[in-house]
Amino acid sequence: MRSRSRTLAAVLAGLLVAAGTALVTPSAPATASAPAAPPPTPYTPDEESLGQHQAPEWFKDAKLGFFVHWGPYSVPAFAPPDGGGARQGSDKYAEWYWYEMNHPGSPTSKHHAETYGEDFPYDRFVEEWKPSAFDPKAWLDLFVDGGAKYFVMVSKHHDGWALWDTKTSDRDTVAHGPKRDFVRELFDAAEDYPLKKGLYYSLAEWYNPAGGWDPPEHSLTEGPKNPYTGAPIPYTGYEPVADDVMDHQYPQMLELVDEFDPDLLWCDIGEHVPNNSLEVMARYYIQAQDRKRPKEVAVNDRCGPSVHDFTTPEYRNQPDIETDMWEATRGIGHSFGYNAEEDVEDYLSDEELIHSFVDTVSKGGNLLLNIGPRGDGSIPEIQADRVRALGDWLKVNGEAIYGSTYWKTAADPRSNVPVRYTVKDDAVYATALAWPGEQLRLDGTLPLRSTTDITLLGGDGKPLPWKRENGVLTVDLPRTGTASTSSRHAYTFKIPTRGAHQVVHASLDVPAQPPAAGEPVPATVTVTNPGPKRSTEGRVTLDVPDGWSATPTSAVVPELEPGASTTLAFSVGAPADAPPRRYSVTAEVRLGPTTYQASDSILLSDLVKVVSPEKLNALEVAEVGASPYVDRTWRIEQLPEHLDGQLLVPGANDDKQRQEGPMSVVDGRARVTGGNVTLARDGAGWSDYDVEVTVRPHTRGAGVMFRSPDRSNGYMWQLYPGSGLTPHVLENGTFRRLATTIPVSVEAGKEYRLRIEARGSTLRTFLDGTLVDERTDSTFATGGVGFREASNEVGEFDDVRVADPAGAVLLEDDFGSGLERWANDTMTDYLVVDLARDAEVYVAFDERGAPENGDWWPQWLDRVGFVRTDERVVTSEPSGSAMVLLKATLPAGRHVLGPNAATTSQSTSYFTIVNEAG
């Protein structure tokens, strides 16, 4: 072991010094301009104390940071862009190369053997790592060009290789390979740049002999092996320790804090492995404040404890505004580490990147965008181009991004193109994700005065003509179109309210239908202050249709502290002779010289009432922007004109009734139809056991459920004719693959003997006596067994035998005595409605389920009398598929439309639109 500038004993001695400083009272996180007053107590290593800490203002204002994944994995630079590896999701990540190559049959395992040979260990890539093009200033210049305010460098990933001169072992880039301290070089160069500095640290190491991490558990107790021969291989640079947390992980984290003084500590995998992160966080917060010039720091949510300053969703945005601080993280392509297999179609386009970024910021988040340098340290030009395109956009539109917060809503259901909102000071910014054409239509709740000047960023600065009527703001756009601005891909409109003490949010809520005919309609107006200043006192007035009444006629809005809301209640009355149609109600909110308009609508109609399920009683109005599903965030984007303004029954998703099950005995076998899972009643507590069953798949496959605590959770091994065997895990009703389909010969109508051995977290699968799969997964430790067919077809099962590891029989059934021991029932959805008069009823189903496509549509459509039309409804459903409308003219009375699927278990949701007959 080489001579060290600081021994492990010195590191631990430093910890004792840190403990001595624990009585020093730290300062609270500072604002962007000046430090705040210190909190009354110091930080101690417990969640209650650390929970006082919050994300600093610089982090909230920054909006954009760059992530850098660079390590030995950048040398082979390989991952299948379409996945198909051992661990779904991360199998596309090139930085997971070592893990994937250690799983026989994975694309990476095959690639490694073919490219480097079976005797080439992963650690040899460190010696092959030649960073000849690494220029930290070039990296930092690109970060600045891209508009970032901070960066986060990976200091150590799950392969255990530290990119700095760590004192706990020789497994670093100073003792081996490049012989360079990359963290120090980048951090030293960054002193000359206006960027906050962050460090990523993985608390887990896959094959560390003192405690490796084999997802999803911290379970390995031995070092790495050659995946092709099984022979042990060295864990390069490893030095034996008594405890991998206290003698390795914890001291390394303290090194990062003490030696590099980062502004941001970005942990990973802490929730899955033992850790001492509470001590680290306390030390980090104290050292940031216990100095002559305190600094503001932040910690993410992956260190292990439940306390954190921000959360980090990966490769996804939040579906809507999230008021707690969060940061979306993703690569420009599918991988974080550089993947030479990715081509241009695997990368976000300039437009896709900008749109994703704007969406993130509108919902209250930051974007941590990853850059994956090549092994030589150069940044691929396609990544650099995307970064510069984002920076160019920010040069024009940055005032709508940096230092902004969210508006009352991220998107605008009334806009004629997708729009995302942000707010800063006394201005609201509407960023259109497509050029609107001649006019831009926006929600009329925006704060406007008669003198408000709406301008286009990147344009000539001249005000754009606008008008506001019936809760809709219409802005006339320049005749030169996109040529009128220097912005590209997204276009920001600034809506200032000069003189406003504080921009607030205002919303009006009235029920889509009156509670009962002739009764007053309750209405509420909610005003929220999202900003840092107290809002002024104001007044709300309701504008109702002629002949209607509003009680009270107006109400006072009190001054609101930052973050506070107030809700004002009104009662709206309609004349007894008001004809059944849609009526608009508008609330005008005046705060000093600023006015806001919030609009909603009431449909006077007793035409339809939902009897069941109860949660669908609150009907909506069918219109662009309406949400057609109770449990989803999808919105209507286009619907036939004659259905606009009619009654919308949002959808029947998961309210279920127990029905007779689909399992029967036919020709001495159990036959399952309709996609259901049925479980042995007496197996809910089995742990280690073997299950054997004869399976006869039909057209689309059949499988076995095991370790299933209920009908919505467990494992499912499915045999697909023409494809093979696919392991799945079912969690809360949702399937995900544990691996891609294992290529074994499966024919429809042929019998197969399937055997699964469950031992702890190890699952071994045999088909006709041959081992075809072995894997580790501990999602479910106990359960029973059951069956499932695939895709609304038929599956047959026979001769079930379940035994414990000693061979004692737990269950044996040839179905000769029927199905008494099986929980042969299911749960299905039914929509029950009462029609006051004859009505035209439309139901909308996904076009992918049409008979000529997937054939998911339910059989009850024919029973009730629905006929397919040529009309469609377009929603914001991510796949882009349309909803096909089917129509039936139904008489007055009660009608049962459900269930909501072709079979008793599939979740093909639909929604319903009802209007008067004729």
PDB file of N, CA and C in Angstrom, residues 706-738:
ATOM      1  N   PHE A 706     -46.651 -17.597  -8.247  1.00  0.00           N
ATOM      2  CA  PHE A 706     -46.198 -18.204  -6.998  1.00  0.00           C
ATOM      3  C   PHE A 706     -45.713 -17.104  -6.061  1.00  0.00           C
ATOM      4  N   ARG A 707     -45.596 -17.482  -4.785  1.00  0.00           N
ATOM      5  CA  ARG A 707     -45.290 -16.501  -3.749  1.00  0.00           C
ATOM      6  C   ARG A 707     -46.197 -15.285  -3.891  1.00  0.00           C
ATOM      7  N   SER A 708     -47.483 -15.527  -4.014  1.00  0.00           N
ATOM      8  CA  SER A 708     -48.438 -14.462  -4.274  1.00  0.00           C
ATOM      9  C   SER A 708     -49.241 -14.162  -3.013  1.00  0.00           C
ATOM     10  N   PRO A 709     -48.932 -13.117  -2.276  1.00  0.00           N
ATOM     11  CA  PRO A 709     -49.712 -12.820  -1.072  1.00  0.00           C
ATOM     12  C   PRO A 709     -51.176 -12.528  -1.367  1.00  0.00           C
ATOM     13  N   ASP A 710     -51.481 -11.997  -2.551  1.00  0.00           N
ATOM     14  CA  ASP A 710     -52.866 -11.749  -2.940  1.00  0.00           C
ATOM     15  C   ASP A 710     -52.932 -11.743  -4.461  1.00  0.00           C
ATOM     16  N   ARG A 711     -54.056 -11.307  -4.999  1.00  0.00           N
ATOM     17  CA  ARG A 711     -54.240 -11.356  -6.450  1.00  0.00           C
ATOM     18  C   ARG A 711     -53.503 -10.235  -7.177  1.00  0.00           C
ATOM     19  N   SER A 712     -52.911  -9.311  -6.457  1.00  0.00           N
ATOM     20  CA  SER A 712     -52.267  -8.164  -7.095  1.00  0.00           C
ATOM     21  C   SER A 712     -50.763  -8.161  -6.937  1.00  0.00           C
ATOM     22  N   ASN A 713     -50.190  -9.197  -6.310  1.00  0.00           N
ATOM     23  CA  ASN A 713     -48.753  -9.216  -6.055  1.00  0.00           C
ATOM     24  C   ASN A 713     -48.211 -10.631  -6.206  1.00  0.00           C
ATOM     25  N   GLY A 714     -46.965 -10.749  -6.604  1.00  0.00           N
ATOM     26  CA  GLY A 714     -46.316 -12.053  -6.702  1.00  0.00           C
ATOM     27  C   GLY A 714     -45.454 -12.143  -7.944  1.00  0.00           C
ATOM     28  N   TYR A 715     -44.925 -13.331  -8.172  1.00  0.00           N
ATOM     29  CA  TYR A 715     -44.149 -13.617  -9.372  1.00  0.00           C
ATOM     30  C   TYR A 715     -45.033 -14.342 -10.385  1.00  0.00           C
ATOM     31  N   MET A 716     -44.717 -14.177 -11.661  1.00  0.00           N
ATOM     32  CA  MET A 716     -45.438 -14.884 -12.696  1.00  0.00           C
ATOM     33  C   MET A 716     -44.442 -15.285 -13.783  1.00  0.00           C
ATOM     34  N   TRP A 717     -44.346 -16.606 -14.006  1.00  0.00           N
ATOM     35  CA  TRP A 717     -43.482 -17.148 -15.057  1.00  0.00           C
ATOM     36  C   TRP A 717     -44.406 -17.549 -16.213  1.00  0.00           C
ATOM     37  N   GLN A 718     -44.261 -16.902 -17.362  1.00  0.00           N
ATOM     38  CA  GLN A 718     -45.205 -17.066 -18.458  1.00  0.00           C
ATOM     39  C   GLN A 718     -44.548 -17.782 -19.638  1.00  0.00           C
ATOM     40  N   LEU A 719     -45.218 -18.815 -20.149  1.00  0.00           N
ATOM     41  CA  LEU A 719     -44.778 -19.524 -21.352  1.00  0.00           C
ATOM     42  C   LEU A 719     -45.497 -18.940 -22.559  1.00  0.00           C
ATOM     43  N   TYR A 720     -44.719 -18.426 -23.522  1.00  0.00           N
ATOM     44  CA  TYR A 720     -45.278 -17.827 -24.721  1.00  0.00           C
ATOM     45  C   TYR A 720     -44.962 -18.701 -25.932  1.00  0.00           C
ATOM     46  N   PRO A 721     -45.971 -19.234 -26.628  1.00  0.00           N
ATOM     47  CA  PRO A 721     -45.708 -20.011 -27.846  1.00  0.00           C
ATOM     48  C   PRO A 721     -44.922 -19.178 -28.864  1.00  0.00           C
ATOM     49  N   GLY A 722     -43.893 -19.819 -29.417  1.00  0.00           N
ATOM     50  CA  GLY A 722     -43.075 -19.148 -30.414  1.00  0.00           C
ATOM     51  C   GLY A 722     -42.020 -18.228 -29.845  1.00  0.00           C
ATOM     52  N   SER A 723     -42.045 -17.966 -28.538  1.00  0.00           N
ATOM     53  CA  SER A 723     -41.083 -17.036 -27.940  1.00  0.00           C
ATOM     54  C   SER A 723     -40.249 -17.700 -26.862  1.00  0.00           C
ATOM     55  N   GLY A 724     -40.907 -18.173 -25.803  1.00  0.00           N
ATOM     56  CA  GLY A 724     -40.158 -18.792 -24.728  1.00  0.00           C
ATOM     57  C   GLY A 724     -40.771 -18.512 -23.376  1.00  0.00           C
ATOM     58  N   LEU A 725     -39.919 -18.382 -22.364  1.00  0.00           N
ATOM     59  CA  LEU A 725     -40.338 -18.219 -20.980  1.00  0.00           C
ATOM     60  C   LEU A 725     -39.908 -16.838 -20.495  1.00  0.00           C
ATOM     61  N   THR A 726     -40.840 -16.103 -19.883  1.00  0.00           N
ATOM     62  CA  THR A 726     -40.518 -14.765 -19.391  1.00  0.00           C
ATOM     63  C   THR A 726     -40.866 -14.642 -17.914  1.00  0.00           C
ATOM     64  N   PRO A 727     -39.887 -14.310 -17.062  1.00  0.00           N
ATOM     65  CA  PRO A 727     -40.162 -14.066 -15.639  1.00  0.00           C
ATOM     66  C   PRO A 727     -40.681 -12.639 -15.432  1.00  0.00           C
ATOM     67  N   HIS A 728     -41.752 -12.523 -14.665  1.00  0.00           N
ATOM     68  CA  HIS A 728     -42.313 -11.222 -14.314  1.00  0.00           C
ATOM     69  C   HIS A 728     -42.465 -11.137 -12.804  1.00  0.00           C
ATOM     70  N   VAL A 729     -42.555  -9.900 -12.317  1.00  0.00           N
ATOM     71  CA  VAL A 729     -43.010  -9.668 -10.962  1.00  0.00           C
ATOM     72  C   VAL A 729     -44.244  -8.780 -11.067  1.00  0.00           C
ATOM     73  N   LEU A 730     -45.264  -9.096 -10.268  1.00  0.00           N
ATOM     74  CA  LEU A 730     -46.518  -8.348 -10.244  1.00  0.00           C
ATOM     75  C   LEU A 730     -46.582  -7.592  -8.926  1.00  0.00           C
ATOM     76  N   GLU A 731     -46.614  -6.264  -8.999  1.00  0.00           N
ATOM     77  CA  GLU A 731     -46.661  -5.432  -7.810  1.00  0.00           C
ATOM     78  C   GLU A 731     -47.850  -4.497  -7.911  1.00  0.00           C
ATOM     79  N   ASN A 732     -48.787  -4.670  -6.974  1.00  0.00           N
ATOM     80  CA  ASN A 732     -49.989  -3.832  -6.915  1.00  0.00           C
ATOM     81  C   ASN A 732     -50.710  -3.782  -8.258  1.00  0.00           C
ATOM     82  N   GLY A 733     -50.798  -4.948  -8.895  1.00  0.00           N
ATOM     83  CA  GLY A 733     -51.549  -5.058 -10.129  1.00  0.00           C
ATOM     84  C   GLY A 733     -50.788  -4.726 -11.391  1.00  0.00           C
ATOM     85  N   THR A 734     -49.520  -4.348 -11.279  1.00  0.00           N
ATOM     86  CA  THR A 734     -48.731  -3.957 -12.443  1.00  0.00           C
ATOM     87  C   THR A 734     -47.592  -4.940 -12.653  1.00  0.00           C
ATOM     88  N   PHE A 735     -47.479  -5.471 -13.870  1.00  0.00           N
ATOM     89  CA  PHE A 735     -46.406  -6.397 -14.203  1.00  0.00           C
ATOM     90  C   PHE A 735     -45.166  -5.651 -14.672  1.00  0.00           C
ATOM     91  N   ARG A 736     -44.010  -6.165 -14.314  1.00  0.00           N
ATOM     92  CA  ARG A 736     -42.765  -5.738 -14.934  1.00  0.00           C
ATOM     93  C   ARG A 736     -41.887  -6.962 -15.113  1.00  0.00           C
ATOM     94  N   ARG A 737     -41.132  -6.987 -16.185  1.00  0.00           N
ATOM     95  CA  ARG A 737     -40.283  -8.124 -16.467  1.00  0.00           C
ATOM     96  C   ARG A 737     -39.043  -8.123 -15.584  1.00  0.00           C
ATOM     97  N   LEU A 738     -38.681  -9.305 -15.093  1.00  0.00           N
ATOM     98  CA  LEU A 738     -37.412  -9.457 -14.396  1.00  0.00           C
ATOM     99  C   LEU A 738     -36.289  -9.711 -15.392  1.00  0.00           C
TER     100      LEU A 738
END
